[in-house]
């Protein structure tokens, strides 16, 4: 298991946008931007995509979620974001499963993204930059998923 920052990006409209491009096209654009900032794709589903970052790269995560890129063109709703920190474990180390991983931080980031509206970013209180005061948050919201 390794300690990572987990970013969950939730597509607006539960994967079926009211307008604009579809989930897969937009997720591909987000993947390119996340990888350019050091993120690794660790999970994805019908309306969520998850990236793992090194804990020291909080600035890259913040830049990714606060400055829309090719994944959000004019007139399209933004993703909602959840950021958590904790241990994750790779599903398999056989080279066939890509970098798929799971851990409580992934569940927490997903719950936070689900609690947010388009364009909002929610940080778990376990994110080191939040705990140490390095990152000052404006307000808060409580979210629970799978008891975490």
mmCIF file with all atom_site columns, C-alpha atoms in Angstrom:
data_model
loop_
_atom_site.group_PDB
_atom_site.id
_atom_site.type_symbol
_atom_site.label_atom_id
_atom_site.label_alt_id
_atom_site.label_comp_id
_atom_site.label_asym_id
_atom_site.label_entity_id
_atom_site.label_seq_id
_atom_site.pdbx_PDB_ins_code
_atom_site.Cartn_x
_atom_site.Cartn_y
_atom_site.Cartn_z
_atom_site.occupancy
_atom_site.B_iso_or_equiv
_atom_site.pdbx_formal_charge
_atom_site.auth_seq_id
_atom_site.auth_comp_id
_atom_site.auth_asym_id
_atom_site.auth_atom_id
_atom_site.pdbx_PDB_model_num
ATOM 1   C CA . UNK A 1 1   ? 0.000   0.000  0.000   1.00 0.00 ? 1   UNK A CA 1
ATOM 2   C CA . UNK A 1 2   ? 1.167   3.500  -0.697  1.00 0.00 ? 2   UNK A CA 1
ATOM 3   C CA . UNK A 1 3   ? 0.059   6.933  0.480   1.00 0.00 ? 3   UNK A CA 1
ATOM 4   C CA . UNK A 1 4   ? -1.433  9.013  -2.359  1.00 0.00 ? 4   UNK A CA 1
ATOM 5   C CA . UNK A 1 5   ? -3.592  12.016 -3.059  1.00 0.00 ? 5   UNK A CA 1
ATOM 6   C CA . UNK A 1 6   ? -6.701  10.735 -4.832  1.00 0.00 ? 6   UNK A CA 1
ATOM 7   C CA . UNK A 1 7   ? -8.651  12.948 -7.197  1.00 0.00 ? 7   UNK A CA 1
ATOM 8   C CA . UNK A 1 8   ? -12.129 11.852 -8.226  1.00 0.00 ? 8   UNK A CA 1
ATOM 9   C CA . UNK A 1 9   ? -13.670 13.690 -11.164 1.00 0.00 ? 9   UNK A CA 1
ATOM 10  C CA . UNK A 1 10  ? -17.433 13.207 -11.480 1.00 0.00 ? 10  UNK A CA 1
ATOM 11  C CA . UNK A 1 11  ? -19.021 13.839 -14.828 1.00 0.00 ? 11  UNK A CA 1
ATOM 12  C CA . UNK A 1 12  ? -22.098 16.080 -14.726 1.00 0.00 ? 12  UNK A CA 1
ATOM 13  C CA . UNK A 1 13  ? -25.441 14.417 -15.302 1.00 0.00 ? 13  UNK A CA 1
ATOM 14  C CA . UNK A 1 14  ? -24.361 10.941 -14.120 1.00 0.00 ? 14  UNK A CA 1
ATOM 15  C CA . UNK A 1 15  ? -22.625 10.253 -17.426 1.00 0.00 ? 15  UNK A CA 1
ATOM 16  C CA . UNK A 1 16  ? -25.404 11.536 -19.698 1.00 0.00 ? 16  UNK A CA 1
ATOM 17  C CA . UNK A 1 17  ? -24.806 15.242 -20.348 1.00 0.00 ? 17  UNK A CA 1
ATOM 18  C CA . UNK A 1 18  ? -27.670 17.604 -21.070 1.00 0.00 ? 18  UNK A CA 1
ATOM 19  C CA . UNK A 1 19  ? -25.478 19.257 -23.693 1.00 0.00 ? 19  UNK A CA 1
ATOM 20  C CA . UNK A 1 20  ? -21.986 18.961 -25.112 1.00 0.00 ? 20  UNK A CA 1
ATOM 21  C CA . UNK A 1 21  ? -19.695 15.994 -25.609 1.00 0.00 ? 21  UNK A CA 1
ATOM 22  C CA . UNK A 1 22  ? -20.036 12.639 -23.883 1.00 0.00 ? 22  UNK A CA 1
ATOM 23  C CA . UNK A 1 23  ? -18.192 11.237 -20.896 1.00 0.00 ? 23  UNK A CA 1
ATOM 24  C CA . UNK A 1 24  ? -15.568 9.183  -22.705 1.00 0.00 ? 24  UNK A CA 1
ATOM 25  C CA . UNK A 1 25  ? -14.390 12.009 -24.963 1.00 0.00 ? 25  UNK A CA 1
ATOM 26  C CA . UNK A 1 26  ? -14.144 14.413 -22.029 1.00 0.00 ? 26  UNK A CA 1
ATOM 27  C CA . UNK A 1 27  ? -12.530 11.804 -19.764 1.00 0.00 ? 27  UNK A CA 1
ATOM 28  C CA . UNK A 1 28  ? -9.781  11.251 -22.346 1.00 0.00 ? 28  UNK A CA 1
ATOM 29  C CA . UNK A 1 29  ? -8.989  14.974 -22.311 1.00 0.00 ? 29  UNK A CA 1
ATOM 30  C CA . UNK A 1 30  ? -8.904  14.964 -18.517 1.00 0.00 ? 30  UNK A CA 1
ATOM 31  C CA . UNK A 1 31  ? -6.613  11.917 -18.553 1.00 0.00 ? 31  UNK A CA 1
ATOM 32  C CA . UNK A 1 32  ? -4.084  13.751 -20.735 1.00 0.00 ? 32  UNK A CA 1
ATOM 33  C CA . UNK A 1 33  ? -4.094  16.770 -18.401 1.00 0.00 ? 33  UNK A CA 1
ATOM 34  C CA . UNK A 1 34  ? -3.844  14.669 -15.224 1.00 0.00 ? 34  UNK A CA 1
ATOM 35  C CA . UNK A 1 35  ? -0.952  12.585 -16.566 1.00 0.00 ? 35  UNK A CA 1
ATOM 36  C CA . UNK A 1 36  ? 0.871   15.765 -17.610 1.00 0.00 ? 36  UNK A CA 1
ATOM 37  C CA . UNK A 1 37  ? 0.721   16.844 -13.935 1.00 0.00 ? 37  UNK A CA 1
ATOM 38  C CA . UNK A 1 38  ? 1.947   13.503 -12.605 1.00 0.00 ? 38  UNK A CA 1
ATOM 39  C CA . UNK A 1 39  ? -1.397  11.754 -12.069 1.00 0.00 ? 39  UNK A CA 1
ATOM 40  C CA . UNK A 1 40  ? -2.001  8.066  -12.727 1.00 0.00 ? 40  UNK A CA 1
ATOM 41  C CA . UNK A 1 41  ? -5.380  6.646  -13.686 1.00 0.00 ? 41  UNK A CA 1
ATOM 42  C CA . UNK A 1 42  ? -6.341  4.184  -10.928 1.00 0.00 ? 42  UNK A CA 1
ATOM 43  C CA . UNK A 1 43  ? -10.100 3.660  -11.384 1.00 0.00 ? 43  UNK A CA 1
ATOM 44  C CA . UNK A 1 44  ? -13.073 4.693  -13.460 1.00 0.00 ? 44  UNK A CA 1
ATOM 45  C CA . UNK A 1 45  ? -16.732 3.965  -13.855 1.00 0.00 ? 45  UNK A CA 1
ATOM 46  C CA . UNK A 1 46  ? -19.836 5.169  -15.639 1.00 0.00 ? 46  UNK A CA 1
ATOM 47  C CA . UNK A 1 47  ? -19.578 8.760  -14.391 1.00 0.00 ? 47  UNK A CA 1
ATOM 48  C CA . UNK A 1 48  ? -16.362 8.973  -12.322 1.00 0.00 ? 48  UNK A CA 1
ATOM 49  C CA . UNK A 1 49  ? -12.660 8.873  -13.118 1.00 0.00 ? 49  UNK A CA 1
ATOM 50  C CA . UNK A 1 50  ? -9.979  8.592  -10.400 1.00 0.00 ? 50  UNK A CA 1
ATOM 51  C CA . UNK A 1 51  ? -6.332  9.648  -10.435 1.00 0.00 ? 51  UNK A CA 1
ATOM 52  C CA . UNK A 1 52  ? -3.559  9.079  -7.885  1.00 0.00 ? 52  UNK A CA 1
ATOM 53  C CA . UNK A 1 53  ? -0.916  11.741 -7.261  1.00 0.00 ? 53  UNK A CA 1
ATOM 54  C CA . UNK A 1 54  ? 2.083   11.864 -4.973  1.00 0.00 ? 54  UNK A CA 1
ATOM 55  C CA . UNK A 1 55  ? 1.139   13.657 -1.721  1.00 0.00 ? 55  UNK A CA 1
ATOM 56  C CA . UNK A 1 56  ? 3.663   16.423 -2.432  1.00 0.00 ? 56  UNK A CA 1
ATOM 57  C CA . UNK A 1 57  ? 1.893   17.440 -5.660  1.00 0.00 ? 57  UNK A CA 1
ATOM 58  C CA . UNK A 1 58  ? -1.114  19.201 -4.104  1.00 0.00 ? 58  UNK A CA 1
ATOM 59  C CA . UNK A 1 59  ? -0.362  22.297 -6.227  1.00 0.00 ? 59  UNK A CA 1
ATOM 60  C CA . UNK A 1 60  ? -0.714  20.236 -9.411  1.00 0.00 ? 60  UNK A CA 1
ATOM 61  C CA . UNK A 1 61  ? -4.033  18.812 -8.235  1.00 0.00 ? 61  UNK A CA 1
ATOM 62  C CA . UNK A 1 62  ? -5.336  22.296 -7.383  1.00 0.00 ? 62  UNK A CA 1
ATOM 63  C CA . UNK A 1 63  ? -4.240  23.667 -10.764 1.00 0.00 ? 63  UNK A CA 1
ATOM 64  C CA . UNK A 1 64  ? -5.929  20.762 -12.549 1.00 0.00 ? 64  UNK A CA 1
ATOM 65  C CA . UNK A 1 65  ? -9.311  21.242 -10.847 1.00 0.00 ? 65  UNK A CA 1
ATOM 66  C CA . UNK A 1 66  ? -9.430  25.042 -10.789 1.00 0.00 ? 66  UNK A CA 1
ATOM 67  C CA . UNK A 1 67  ? -8.430  25.737 -14.404 1.00 0.00 ? 67  UNK A CA 1
ATOM 68  C CA . UNK A 1 68  ? -10.636 23.905 -16.913 1.00 0.00 ? 68  UNK A CA 1
ATOM 69  C CA . UNK A 1 69  ? -8.961  22.587 -20.034 1.00 0.00 ? 69  UNK A CA 1
ATOM 70  C CA . UNK A 1 70  ? -10.022 20.621 -23.100 1.00 0.00 ? 70  UNK A CA 1
ATOM 71  C CA . UNK A 1 71  ? -12.333 18.449 -20.962 1.00 0.00 ? 71  UNK A CA 1
ATOM 72  C CA . UNK A 1 72  ? -14.681 21.420 -20.544 1.00 0.00 ? 72  UNK A CA 1
ATOM 73  C CA . UNK A 1 73  ? -15.408 23.444 -23.646 1.00 0.00 ? 73  UNK A CA 1
ATOM 74  C CA . UNK A 1 74  ? -17.559 26.568 -23.689 1.00 0.00 ? 74  UNK A CA 1
ATOM 75  C CA . UNK A 1 75  ? -21.150 25.773 -22.760 1.00 0.00 ? 75  UNK A CA 1
ATOM 76  C CA . UNK A 1 76  ? -20.335 22.405 -21.145 1.00 0.00 ? 76  UNK A CA 1
ATOM 77  C CA . UNK A 1 77  ? -20.856 21.752 -17.441 1.00 0.00 ? 77  UNK A CA 1
ATOM 78  C CA . UNK A 1 78  ? -17.698 21.221 -15.433 1.00 0.00 ? 78  UNK A CA 1
ATOM 79  C CA . UNK A 1 79  ? -16.827 18.050 -13.586 1.00 0.00 ? 79  UNK A CA 1
ATOM 80  C CA . UNK A 1 80  ? -17.314 17.997 -9.795  1.00 0.00 ? 80  UNK A CA 1
ATOM 81  C CA . UNK A 1 81  ? -14.162 17.051 -7.874  1.00 0.00 ? 81  UNK A CA 1
ATOM 82  C CA . UNK A 1 82  ? -13.311 15.263 -4.650  1.00 0.00 ? 82  UNK A CA 1
ATOM 83  C CA . UNK A 1 83  ? -9.804  15.057 -3.191  1.00 0.00 ? 83  UNK A CA 1
ATOM 84  C CA . UNK A 1 84  ? -8.746  12.701 -0.422  1.00 0.00 ? 84  UNK A CA 1
ATOM 85  C CA . UNK A 1 85  ? -5.454  11.337 0.871   1.00 0.00 ? 85  UNK A CA 1
ATOM 86  C CA . UNK A 1 86  ? -4.566  7.888  2.134   1.00 0.00 ? 86  UNK A CA 1
ATOM 87  C CA . UNK A 1 87  ? -3.337  4.443  1.297   1.00 0.00 ? 87  UNK A CA 1
ATOM 88  C CA . UNK A 1 88  ? -4.308  2.636  -1.868  1.00 0.00 ? 88  UNK A CA 1
ATOM 89  C CA . UNK A 1 89  ? -3.321  -0.804 -3.064  1.00 0.00 ? 89  UNK A CA 1
ATOM 90  C CA . UNK A 1 90  ? -2.940  -1.988 -6.644  1.00 0.00 ? 90  UNK A CA 1
ATOM 91  C CA . UNK A 1 91  ? -5.498  -4.579 -7.708  1.00 0.00 ? 91  UNK A CA 1
ATOM 92  C CA . UNK A 1 92  ? -2.762  -6.704 -9.300  1.00 0.00 ? 92  UNK A CA 1
ATOM 93  C CA . UNK A 1 93  ? 0.962   -6.435 -9.965  1.00 0.00 ? 93  UNK A CA 1
ATOM 94  C CA . UNK A 1 94  ? 0.952   -8.629 -13.059 1.00 0.00 ? 94  UNK A CA 1
ATOM 95  C CA . UNK A 1 95  ? 1.355   -5.843 -15.606 1.00 0.00 ? 95  UNK A CA 1
ATOM 96  C CA . UNK A 1 96  ? -2.028  -6.715 -17.130 1.00 0.00 ? 96  UNK A CA 1
ATOM 97  C CA . UNK A 1 97  ? -4.317  -4.667 -14.882 1.00 0.00 ? 97  UNK A CA 1
ATOM 98  C CA . UNK A 1 98  ? -2.795  -1.263 -15.662 1.00 0.00 ? 98  UNK A CA 1
ATOM 99  C CA . UNK A 1 99  ? -2.639  0.773  -12.438 1.00 0.00 ? 99  UNK A CA 1
ATOM 100 C CA . UNK A 1 100 ? -6.061  -0.135 -11.082 1.00 0.00 ? 100 UNK A CA 1
ATOM 101 C CA . UNK A 1 101 ? -6.150  0.374  -7.325  1.00 0.00 ? 101 UNK A CA 1
ATOM 102 C CA . UNK A 1 102 ? -8.516  0.553  -4.374  1.00 0.00 ? 102 UNK A CA 1
ATOM 103 C CA . UNK A 1 103 ? -8.424  1.990  -0.869  1.00 0.00 ? 103 UNK A CA 1
ATOM 104 C CA . UNK A 1 104 ? -10.429 4.090  1.583   1.00 0.00 ? 104 UNK A CA 1
ATOM 105 C CA . UNK A 1 105 ? -9.041  7.304  0.052   1.00 0.00 ? 105 UNK A CA 1
ATOM 106 C CA . UNK A 1 106 ? -10.615 6.341  -3.274  1.00 0.00 ? 106 UNK A CA 1
ATOM 107 C CA . UNK A 1 107 ? -13.997 5.845  -1.607  1.00 0.00 ? 107 UNK A CA 1
ATOM 108 C CA . UNK A 1 108 ? -13.680 9.172  0.246   1.00 0.00 ? 108 UNK A CA 1
ATOM 109 C CA . UNK A 1 109 ? -12.737 11.103 -2.906  1.00 0.00 ? 109 UNK A CA 1
ATOM 110 C CA . UNK A 1 110 ? -15.720 9.572  -4.718  1.00 0.00 ? 110 UNK A CA 1
ATOM 111 C CA . UNK A 1 111 ? -18.124 10.545 -1.950  1.00 0.00 ? 111 UNK A CA 1
ATOM 112 C CA . UNK A 1 112 ? -16.813 14.113 -1.984  1.00 0.00 ? 112 UNK A CA 1
ATOM 113 C CA . UNK A 1 113 ? -17.161 14.377 -5.766  1.00 0.00 ? 113 UNK A CA 1
ATOM 114 C CA . UNK A 1 114 ? -20.728 13.065 -5.526  1.00 0.00 ? 114 UNK A CA 1
ATOM 115 C CA . UNK A 1 115 ? -21.532 15.718 -2.902  1.00 0.00 ? 115 UNK A CA 1
ATOM 116 C CA . UNK A 1 116 ? -20.281 18.520 -5.148  1.00 0.00 ? 116 UNK A CA 1
ATOM 117 C CA . UNK A 1 117 ? -22.009 20.415 -7.880  1.00 0.00 ? 117 UNK A CA 1
ATOM 118 C CA . UNK A 1 118 ? -20.461 21.086 -11.281 1.00 0.00 ? 118 UNK A CA 1
ATOM 119 C CA . UNK A 1 119 ? -17.190 22.975 -10.855 1.00 0.00 ? 119 UNK A CA 1
ATOM 120 C CA . UNK A 1 120 ? -16.967 22.473 -7.090  1.00 0.00 ? 120 UNK A CA 1
ATOM 121 C CA . UNK A 1 121 ? -13.923 20.946 -5.419  1.00 0.00 ? 121 UNK A CA 1
ATOM 122 C CA . UNK A 1 122 ? -14.272 19.200 -2.058  1.00 0.00 ? 122 UNK A CA 1
ATOM 123 C CA . UNK A 1 123 ? -11.253 18.206 0.044   1.00 0.00 ? 123 UNK A CA 1
ATOM 124 C CA . UNK A 1 124 ? -11.236 15.553 2.742   1.00 0.00 ? 124 UNK A CA 1
ATOM 125 C CA . UNK A 1 125 ? -10.034 16.727 6.136   1.00 0.00 ? 125 UNK A CA 1
ATOM 126 C CA . UNK A 1 126 ? -7.368  13.981 5.961   1.00 0.00 ? 126 UNK A CA 1
ATOM 127 C CA . UNK A 1 127 ? -5.532  15.751 3.147   1.00 0.00 ? 127 UNK A CA 1
ATOM 128 C CA . UNK A 1 128 ? -2.250  16.848 4.729   1.00 0.00 ? 128 UNK A CA 1
ATOM 129 C CA . UNK A 1 129 ? -2.399  20.343 3.181   1.00 0.00 ? 129 UNK A CA 1
ATOM 130 C CA . UNK A 1 130 ? -5.817  20.835 4.823   1.00 0.00 ? 130 UNK A CA 1
ATOM 131 C CA . UNK A 1 131 ? -4.706  19.487 8.223   1.00 0.00 ? 131 UNK A CA 1
ATOM 132 C CA . UNK A 1 132 ? -1.567  21.656 8.330   1.00 0.00 ? 132 UNK A CA 1
ATOM 133 C CA . UNK A 1 133 ? -3.329  24.829 7.164   1.00 0.00 ? 133 UNK A CA 1
ATOM 134 C CA . UNK A 1 134 ? -1.292  24.979 3.939   1.00 0.00 ? 134 UNK A CA 1
ATOM 135 C CA . UNK A 1 135 ? -4.595  24.878 2.059   1.00 0.00 ? 135 UNK A CA 1
ATOM 136 C CA . UNK A 1 136 ? -7.278  27.214 3.366   1.00 0.00 ? 136 UNK A CA 1
ATOM 137 C CA . UNK A 1 137 ? -10.785 26.069 2.493   1.00 0.00 ? 137 UNK A CA 1
ATOM 138 C CA . UNK A 1 138 ? -13.850 28.234 2.102   1.00 0.00 ? 138 UNK A CA 1
ATOM 139 C CA . UNK A 1 139 ? -16.711 26.439 3.836   1.00 0.00 ? 139 UNK A CA 1
ATOM 140 C CA . UNK A 1 140 ? -17.328 22.726 4.088   1.00 0.00 ? 140 UNK A CA 1
ATOM 141 C CA . UNK A 1 141 ? -19.720 19.907 3.415   1.00 0.00 ? 141 UNK A CA 1
ATOM 142 C CA . UNK A 1 142 ? -20.088 16.450 4.913   1.00 0.00 ? 142 UNK A CA 1
ATOM 143 C CA . UNK A 1 143 ? -20.287 13.328 2.711   1.00 0.00 ? 143 UNK A CA 1
ATOM 144 C CA . UNK A 1 144 ? -20.314 9.623  3.556   1.00 0.00 ? 144 UNK A CA 1
ATOM 145 C CA . UNK A 1 145 ? -20.008 6.603  1.289   1.00 0.00 ? 145 UNK A CA 1
ATOM 146 C CA . UNK A 1 146 ? -19.487 3.014  2.404   1.00 0.00 ? 146 UNK A CA 1
ATOM 147 C CA . UNK A 1 147 ? -19.131 4.181  5.997   1.00 0.00 ? 147 UNK A CA 1
ATOM 148 C CA . UNK A 1 148 ? -16.062 6.342  5.267   1.00 0.00 ? 148 UNK A CA 1
#
